[in-house]
Amino acid sequence: IQAALDRAAAKAAKGRDVAEVPGNVDVIPLGFVKNMAEYMVAADVLVSKAGPGTIAEAAAVGLPIMVTSHLPGQEAGNVDIVLDGGFGDYCEDPETIALEIACWLQDSQLLDVMSKKAQAVGHPHAAEEIAQDIGDTTHDLMEKKK
């Protein structure tokens, strides 16, 4: 991530603004939707607050994340998961967010690395495995009581 920002700074130092590079970016702001997984699979980058479910879903599909906020205390640790995992960044300033996202979108190699890092952190079958474990444990306990 820092390498992309460094390249952007080098361009700016040469008088070329990253924002002047032509591109084809569709920004689709969404409220609550029931088919978020479909959007995540189709997206190149996710811009979101640090909700644990959102981060887990994004990591499971290898989606780089720009975290823009978090609830104090309960979501602060989720920011660290993204940063330590190397599949995103945290920023609250809209202009800086736009600059960094522009850098990411112009660097397919960086996006690929971030995607692979997200997948390494993600556990796409976690909910199924947890439900299966709870079911197995419940079954075993019921059998012991017979």
mmCIF file with all atom_site columns, C-alpha atoms in Angstrom:
data_model
loop_
_atom_site.group_PDB
_atom_site.id
_atom_site.type_symbol
_atom_site.label_atom_id
_atom_site.label_alt_id
_atom_site.label_comp_id
_atom_site.label_asym_id
_atom_site.label_entity_id
_atom_site.label_seq_id
_atom_site.pdbx_PDB_ins_code
_atom_site.Cartn_x
_atom_site.Cartn_y
_atom_site.Cartn_z
_atom_site.occupancy
_atom_site.B_iso_or_equiv
_atom_site.pdbx_formal_charge
_atom_site.auth_seq_id
_atom_site.auth_comp_id
_atom_site.auth_asym_id
_atom_site.auth_atom_id
_atom_site.pdbx_PDB_model_num
ATOM 1   C CA . ILE A 1 1   ? 0.000   0.000   0.000   1.00 0.00 ? 1   ILE A CA 1
ATOM 2   C CA . GLN A 1 2   ? 2.759   2.376   0.933   1.00 0.00 ? 2   GLN A CA 1
ATOM 3   C CA . ALA A 1 3   ? 4.533   1.655   -2.362  1.00 0.00 ? 3   ALA A CA 1
ATOM 4   C CA . ALA A 1 4   ? 1.460   2.820   -4.303  1.00 0.00 ? 4   ALA A CA 1
ATOM 5   C CA . LEU A 1 5   ? 1.287   5.984   -2.235  1.00 0.00 ? 5   LEU A CA 1
ATOM 6   C CA . ASP A 1 6   ? 5.005   6.573   -2.789  1.00 0.00 ? 6   ASP A CA 1
ATOM 7   C CA . ARG A 1 7   ? 4.509   6.250   -6.563  1.00 0.00 ? 7   ARG A CA 1
ATOM 8   C CA . ALA A 1 8   ? 1.640   8.745   -6.370  1.00 0.00 ? 8   ALA A CA 1
ATOM 9   C CA . ALA A 1 9   ? 3.845   11.158  -4.413  1.00 0.00 ? 9   ALA A CA 1
ATOM 10  C CA . ALA A 1 10  ? 6.587   10.780  -7.038  1.00 0.00 ? 10  ALA A CA 1
ATOM 11  C CA . LYS A 1 11  ? 4.082   11.597  -9.801  1.00 0.00 ? 11  LYS A CA 1
ATOM 12  C CA . ALA A 1 12  ? 2.900   14.636  -7.862  1.00 0.00 ? 12  ALA A CA 1
ATOM 13  C CA . ALA A 1 13  ? 6.493   15.779  -7.377  1.00 0.00 ? 13  ALA A CA 1
ATOM 14  C CA . LYS A 1 14  ? 6.922   15.654  -11.168 1.00 0.00 ? 14  LYS A CA 1
ATOM 15  C CA . GLY A 1 15  ? 3.833   17.823  -11.573 1.00 0.00 ? 15  GLY A CA 1
ATOM 16  C CA . ARG A 1 16  ? 1.534   14.960  -12.577 1.00 0.00 ? 16  ARG A CA 1
ATOM 17  C CA . ASP A 1 17  ? -1.447  14.617  -10.305 1.00 0.00 ? 17  ASP A CA 1
ATOM 18  C CA . VAL A 1 18  ? -2.789  11.083  -9.821  1.00 0.00 ? 18  VAL A CA 1
ATOM 19  C CA . ALA A 1 19  ? -6.315  12.494  -10.014 1.00 0.00 ? 19  ALA A CA 1
ATOM 20  C CA . GLU A 1 20  ? -5.617  13.681  -13.568 1.00 0.00 ? 20  GLU A CA 1
ATOM 21  C CA . VAL A 1 21  ? -5.028  10.133  -14.805 1.00 0.00 ? 21  VAL A CA 1
ATOM 22  C CA . PRO A 1 22  ? -8.099  9.137   -16.789 1.00 0.00 ? 22  PRO A CA 1
ATOM 23  C CA . GLY A 1 23  ? -9.940  6.107   -15.511 1.00 0.00 ? 23  GLY A CA 1
ATOM 24  C CA . ASN A 1 24  ? -13.187 4.256   -15.520 1.00 0.00 ? 24  ASN A CA 1
ATOM 25  C CA . VAL A 1 25  ? -14.417 3.971   -11.961 1.00 0.00 ? 25  VAL A CA 1
ATOM 26  C CA . ASP A 1 26  ? -17.967 3.245   -10.944 1.00 0.00 ? 26  ASP A CA 1
ATOM 27  C CA . VAL A 1 27  ? -18.701 4.305   -7.382  1.00 0.00 ? 27  VAL A CA 1
ATOM 28  C CA . ILE A 1 28  ? -21.792 2.574   -6.069  1.00 0.00 ? 28  ILE A CA 1
ATOM 29  C CA . PRO A 1 29  ? -22.832 3.689   -2.574  1.00 0.00 ? 29  PRO A CA 1
ATOM 30  C CA . LEU A 1 30  ? -25.149 1.160   -0.971  1.00 0.00 ? 30  LEU A CA 1
ATOM 31  C CA . GLY A 1 31  ? -27.325 1.143   2.076   1.00 0.00 ? 31  GLY A CA 1
ATOM 32  C CA . PHE A 1 32  ? -28.523 -2.138  3.499   1.00 0.00 ? 32  PHE A CA 1
ATOM 33  C CA . VAL A 1 33  ? -28.796 -4.857  0.865   1.00 0.00 ? 33  VAL A CA 1
ATOM 34  C CA . LYS A 1 34  ? -29.548 -8.561  1.165   1.00 0.00 ? 34  LYS A CA 1
ATOM 35  C CA . ASN A 1 35  ? -27.125 -9.626  -1.580  1.00 0.00 ? 35  ASN A CA 1
ATOM 36  C CA . MET A 1 36  ? -23.901 -8.036  -0.311  1.00 0.00 ? 36  MET A CA 1
ATOM 37  C CA . ALA A 1 37  ? -21.844 -11.105 -1.227  1.00 0.00 ? 37  ALA A CA 1
ATOM 38  C CA . GLU A 1 38  ? -22.726 -10.590 -4.897  1.00 0.00 ? 38  GLU A CA 1
ATOM 39  C CA . TYR A 1 39  ? -21.564 -6.981  -4.752  1.00 0.00 ? 39  TYR A CA 1
ATOM 40  C CA . MET A 1 40  ? -18.364 -7.926  -2.959  1.00 0.00 ? 40  MET A CA 1
ATOM 41  C CA . VAL A 1 41  ? -17.445 -10.558 -5.534  1.00 0.00 ? 41  VAL A CA 1
ATOM 42  C CA . ALA A 1 42  ? -17.951 -8.000  -8.310  1.00 0.00 ? 42  ALA A CA 1
ATOM 43  C CA . ALA A 1 43  ? -16.082 -5.155  -6.565  1.00 0.00 ? 43  ALA A CA 1
ATOM 44  C CA . ASP A 1 44  ? -12.403 -4.215  -6.806  1.00 0.00 ? 44  ASP A CA 1
ATOM 45  C CA . VAL A 1 45  ? -12.291 -2.396  -3.448  1.00 0.00 ? 45  VAL A CA 1
ATOM 46  C CA . LEU A 1 46  ? -14.610 -2.014  -0.469  1.00 0.00 ? 46  LEU A CA 1
ATOM 47  C CA . VAL A 1 47  ? -14.894 1.288   1.425   1.00 0.00 ? 47  VAL A CA 1
ATOM 48  C CA . SER A 1 48  ? -16.595 0.674   4.749   1.00 0.00 ? 48  SER A CA 1
ATOM 49  C CA . LYS A 1 49  ? -16.610 1.144   8.491   1.00 0.00 ? 49  LYS A CA 1
ATOM 50  C CA . ALA A 1 50  ? -14.897 -1.559  10.551  1.00 0.00 ? 50  ALA A CA 1
ATOM 51  C CA . GLY A 1 51  ? -17.865 -3.854  11.071  1.00 0.00 ? 51  GLY A CA 1
ATOM 52  C CA . PRO A 1 52  ? -16.682 -7.374  11.921  1.00 0.00 ? 52  PRO A CA 1
ATOM 53  C CA . GLY A 1 53  ? -19.120 -9.135  9.598   1.00 0.00 ? 53  GLY A CA 1
ATOM 54  C CA . THR A 1 54  ? -18.281 -6.851  6.700   1.00 0.00 ? 54  THR A CA 1
ATOM 55  C CA . ILE A 1 55  ? -14.542 -7.362  7.153   1.00 0.00 ? 55  ILE A CA 1
ATOM 56  C CA . ALA A 1 56  ? -14.971 -11.133 7.474   1.00 0.00 ? 56  ALA A CA 1
ATOM 57  C CA . GLU A 1 57  ? -17.105 -11.290 4.316   1.00 0.00 ? 57  GLU A CA 1
ATOM 58  C CA . ALA A 1 58  ? -14.686 -9.120  2.348   1.00 0.00 ? 58  ALA A CA 1
ATOM 59  C CA . ALA A 1 59  ? -11.674 -11.181 3.452   1.00 0.00 ? 59  ALA A CA 1
ATOM 60  C CA . ALA A 1 60  ? -13.467 -14.398 2.544   1.00 0.00 ? 60  ALA A CA 1
ATOM 61  C CA . VAL A 1 61  ? -13.819 -13.235 -1.063  1.00 0.00 ? 61  VAL A CA 1
ATOM 62  C CA . GLY A 1 62  ? -10.381 -11.577 -1.248  1.00 0.00 ? 62  GLY A CA 1
ATOM 63  C CA . LEU A 1 63  ? -11.621 -7.993  -1.356  1.00 0.00 ? 63  LEU A CA 1
ATOM 64  C CA . PRO A 1 64  ? -9.229  -5.183  -0.332  1.00 0.00 ? 64  PRO A CA 1
ATOM 65  C CA . ILE A 1 65  ? -10.768 -2.798  2.202   1.00 0.00 ? 65  ILE A CA 1
ATOM 66  C CA . MET A 1 66  ? -10.456 0.896   2.986   1.00 0.00 ? 66  MET A CA 1
ATOM 67  C CA . VAL A 1 67  ? -11.755 1.278   6.528   1.00 0.00 ? 67  VAL A CA 1
ATOM 68  C CA . THR A 1 68  ? -13.124 4.777   7.148   1.00 0.00 ? 68  THR A CA 1
ATOM 69  C CA . SER A 1 69  ? -14.378 4.595   10.724  1.00 0.00 ? 69  SER A CA 1
ATOM 70  C CA . HIS A 1 70  ? -15.016 2.311   13.663  1.00 0.00 ? 70  HIS A CA 1
ATOM 71  C CA . LEU A 1 71  ? -17.108 2.293   16.794  1.00 0.00 ? 71  LEU A CA 1
ATOM 72  C CA . PRO A 1 72  ? -14.818 3.061   19.739  1.00 0.00 ? 72  PRO A CA 1
ATOM 73  C CA . GLY A 1 73  ? -13.898 -0.045  21.680  1.00 0.00 ? 73  GLY A CA 1
ATOM 74  C CA . GLN A 1 74  ? -15.917 -2.741  19.984  1.00 0.00 ? 74  GLN A CA 1
ATOM 75  C CA . GLU A 1 75  ? -14.671 -2.244  16.400  1.00 0.00 ? 75  GLU A CA 1
ATOM 76  C CA . ALA A 1 76  ? -11.201 -0.766  16.977  1.00 0.00 ? 76  ALA A CA 1
ATOM 77  C CA . GLY A 1 77  ? -9.559  -4.198  16.870  1.00 0.00 ? 77  GLY A CA 1
ATOM 78  C CA . ASN A 1 78  ? -11.119 -4.880  13.481  1.00 0.00 ? 78  ASN A CA 1
ATOM 79  C CA . VAL A 1 79  ? -9.030  -2.089  11.977  1.00 0.00 ? 79  VAL A CA 1
ATOM 80  C CA . ASP A 1 80  ? -5.920  -3.930  13.167  1.00 0.00 ? 80  ASP A CA 1
ATOM 81  C CA . ILE A 1 81  ? -7.054  -7.110  11.410  1.00 0.00 ? 81  ILE A CA 1
ATOM 82  C CA . VAL A 1 82  ? -7.130  -5.243  8.109   1.00 0.00 ? 82  VAL A CA 1
ATOM 83  C CA . LEU A 1 83  ? -3.855  -3.389  8.695   1.00 0.00 ? 83  LEU A CA 1
ATOM 84  C CA . ASP A 1 84  ? -1.938  -6.351  10.117  1.00 0.00 ? 84  ASP A CA 1
ATOM 85  C CA . GLY A 1 85  ? -3.319  -8.594  7.389   1.00 0.00 ? 85  GLY A CA 1
ATOM 86  C CA . GLY A 1 86  ? -2.042  -6.190  4.720   1.00 0.00 ? 86  GLY A CA 1
ATOM 87  C CA . PHE A 1 87  ? -5.296  -6.157  2.776   1.00 0.00 ? 87  PHE A CA 1
ATOM 88  C CA . GLY A 1 88  ? -6.338  -2.590  3.350   1.00 0.00 ? 88  GLY A CA 1
ATOM 89  C CA . ASP A 1 89  ? -5.834  0.673   5.143   1.00 0.00 ? 89  ASP A CA 1
ATOM 90  C CA . TYR A 1 90  ? -7.579  2.997   7.583   1.00 0.00 ? 90  TYR A CA 1
ATOM 91  C CA . CYS A 1 91  ? -8.300  6.638   6.893   1.00 0.00 ? 91  CYS A CA 1
ATOM 92  C CA . GLU A 1 92  ? -11.038 9.077   7.901   1.00 0.00 ? 92  GLU A CA 1
ATOM 93  C CA . ASP A 1 93  ? -10.239 11.962  5.514   1.00 0.00 ? 93  ASP A CA 1
ATOM 94  C CA . PRO A 1 94  ? -12.323 11.757  2.301   1.00 0.00 ? 94  PRO A CA 1
ATOM 95  C CA . GLU A 1 95  ? -9.666  13.361  0.060   1.00 0.00 ? 95  GLU A CA 1
ATOM 96  C CA . THR A 1 96  ? -6.939  11.054  1.333   1.00 0.00 ? 96  THR A CA 1
ATOM 97  C CA . ILE A 1 97  ? -9.251  8.061   0.953   1.00 0.00 ? 97  ILE A CA 1
ATOM 98  C CA . ALA A 1 98  ? -9.929  9.035   -2.664  1.00 0.00 ? 98  ALA A CA 1
ATOM 99  C CA . LEU A 1 99  ? -6.211  9.472   -3.385  1.00 0.00 ? 99  LEU A CA 1
ATOM 100 C CA . GLU A 1 100 ? -5.305  6.118   -1.887  1.00 0.00 ? 100 GLU A CA 1
ATOM 101 C CA . ILE A 1 101 ? -8.146  4.272   -3.614  1.00 0.00 ? 101 ILE A CA 1
ATOM 102 C CA . ALA A 1 102 ? -7.085  5.875   -6.921  1.00 0.00 ? 102 ALA A CA 1
ATOM 103 C CA . CYS A 1 103 ? -3.560  4.567   -6.318  1.00 0.00 ? 103 CYS A CA 1
ATOM 104 C CA . TRP A 1 104 ? -4.855  1.072   -5.590  1.00 0.00 ? 104 TRP A CA 1
ATOM 105 C CA . LEU A 1 105 ? -7.053  1.006   -8.681  1.00 0.00 ? 105 LEU A CA 1
ATOM 106 C CA . GLN A 1 106 ? -4.145  2.026   -10.908 1.00 0.00 ? 106 GLN A CA 1
ATOM 107 C CA . ASP A 1 107 ? -1.907  -0.735  -9.550  1.00 0.00 ? 107 ASP A CA 1
ATOM 108 C CA . SER A 1 108 ? -3.280  -4.149  -10.492 1.00 0.00 ? 108 SER A CA 1
ATOM 109 C CA . GLN A 1 109 ? -0.269  -5.883  -8.956  1.00 0.00 ? 109 GLN A CA 1
ATOM 110 C CA . LEU A 1 110 ? -0.953  -4.205  -5.608  1.00 0.00 ? 110 LEU A CA 1
ATOM 111 C CA . LEU A 1 111 ? -4.649  -5.128  -5.769  1.00 0.00 ? 111 LEU A CA 1
ATOM 112 C CA . ASP A 1 112 ? -3.693  -8.726  -6.519  1.00 0.00 ? 112 ASP A CA 1
ATOM 113 C CA . VAL A 1 113 ? -1.337  -8.858  -3.527  1.00 0.00 ? 113 VAL A CA 1
ATOM 114 C CA . MET A 1 114 ? -3.956  -7.276  -1.266  1.00 0.00 ? 114 MET A CA 1
ATOM 115 C CA . SER A 1 115 ? -6.579  -9.713  -2.515  1.00 0.00 ? 115 SER A CA 1
ATOM 116 C CA . LYS A 1 116 ? -4.354  -12.698 -1.756  1.00 0.00 ? 116 LYS A CA 1
ATOM 117 C CA . LYS A 1 117 ? -3.615  -11.330 1.706   1.00 0.00 ? 117 LYS A CA 1
ATOM 118 C CA . ALA A 1 118 ? -7.353  -10.900 2.331   1.00 0.00 ? 118 ALA A CA 1
ATOM 119 C CA . GLN A 1 119 ? -7.994  -14.483 1.262   1.00 0.00 ? 119 GLN A CA 1
ATOM 120 C CA . ALA A 1 120 ? -5.255  -15.688 3.631   1.00 0.00 ? 120 ALA A CA 1
ATOM 121 C CA . VAL A 1 121 ? -7.072  -13.993 6.530   1.00 0.00 ? 121 VAL A CA 1
ATOM 122 C CA . GLY A 1 122 ? -10.570 -14.931 5.375   1.00 0.00 ? 122 GLY A CA 1
ATOM 123 C CA . HIS A 1 123 ? -12.436 -18.047 6.378   1.00 0.00 ? 123 HIS A CA 1
ATOM 124 C CA . PRO A 1 124 ? -15.217 -18.458 3.809   1.00 0.00 ? 124 PRO A CA 1
ATOM 125 C CA . HIS A 1 125 ? -16.724 -21.536 5.466   1.00 0.00 ? 125 HIS A CA 1
ATOM 126 C CA . ALA A 1 126 ? -16.470 -20.310 9.064   1.00 0.00 ? 126 ALA A CA 1
ATOM 127 C CA . ALA A 1 127 ? -20.228 -19.977 9.678   1.00 0.00 ? 127 ALA A CA 1
ATOM 128 C CA . GLU A 1 128 ? -20.893 -23.477 8.323   1.00 0.00 ? 128 GLU A CA 1
ATOM 129 C CA . GLU A 1 129 ? -18.047 -24.944 10.380  1.00 0.00 ? 129 GLU A CA 1
ATOM 130 C CA . ILE A 1 130 ? -19.249 -23.213 13.560  1.00 0.00 ? 130 ILE A CA 1
ATOM 131 C CA . ALA A 1 131 ? -22.823 -24.402 13.011  1.00 0.00 ? 131 ALA A CA 1
ATOM 132 C CA . GLN A 1 132 ? -21.582 -27.938 12.366  1.00 0.00 ? 132 GLN A CA 1
ATOM 133 C CA . ASP A 1 133 ? -19.432 -27.873 15.510  1.00 0.00 ? 133 ASP A CA 1
ATOM 134 C CA . ILE A 1 134 ? -22.332 -26.623 17.630  1.00 0.00 ? 134 ILE A CA 1
ATOM 135 C CA . GLY A 1 135 ? -24.588 -29.296 16.155  1.00 0.00 ? 135 GLY A CA 1
ATOM 136 C CA . ASP A 1 136 ? -22.021 -32.049 16.766  1.00 0.00 ? 136 ASP A CA 1
ATOM 137 C CA . THR A 1 137 ? -21.406 -30.901 20.334  1.00 0.00 ? 137 THR A CA 1
ATOM 138 C CA . THR A 1 138 ? -25.133 -30.695 21.050  1.00 0.00 ? 138 THR A CA 1
ATOM 139 C CA . HIS A 1 139 ? -25.657 -34.163 19.600  1.00 0.00 ? 139 HIS A CA 1
ATOM 140 C CA . ASP A 1 140 ? -22.793 -35.615 21.668  1.00 0.00 ? 140 ASP A CA 1
ATOM 141 C CA . LEU A 1 141 ? -24.129 -34.038 24.886  1.00 0.00 ? 141 LEU A CA 1
ATOM 142 C CA . MET A 1 142 ? -27.612 -35.358 24.209  1.00 0.00 ? 142 MET A CA 1
ATOM 143 C CA . GLU A 1 143 ? -26.231 -38.841 23.593  1.00 0.00 ? 143 GLU A CA 1
ATOM 144 C CA . LYS A 1 144 ? -24.322 -38.757 26.897  1.00 0.00 ? 144 LYS A CA 1
ATOM 145 C CA . LYS A 1 145 ? -27.520 -37.914 28.802  1.00 0.00 ? 145 LYS A CA 1
ATOM 146 C CA . LYS A 1 146 ? -29.357 -40.998 27.489  1.00 0.00 ? 146 LYS A CA 1
#
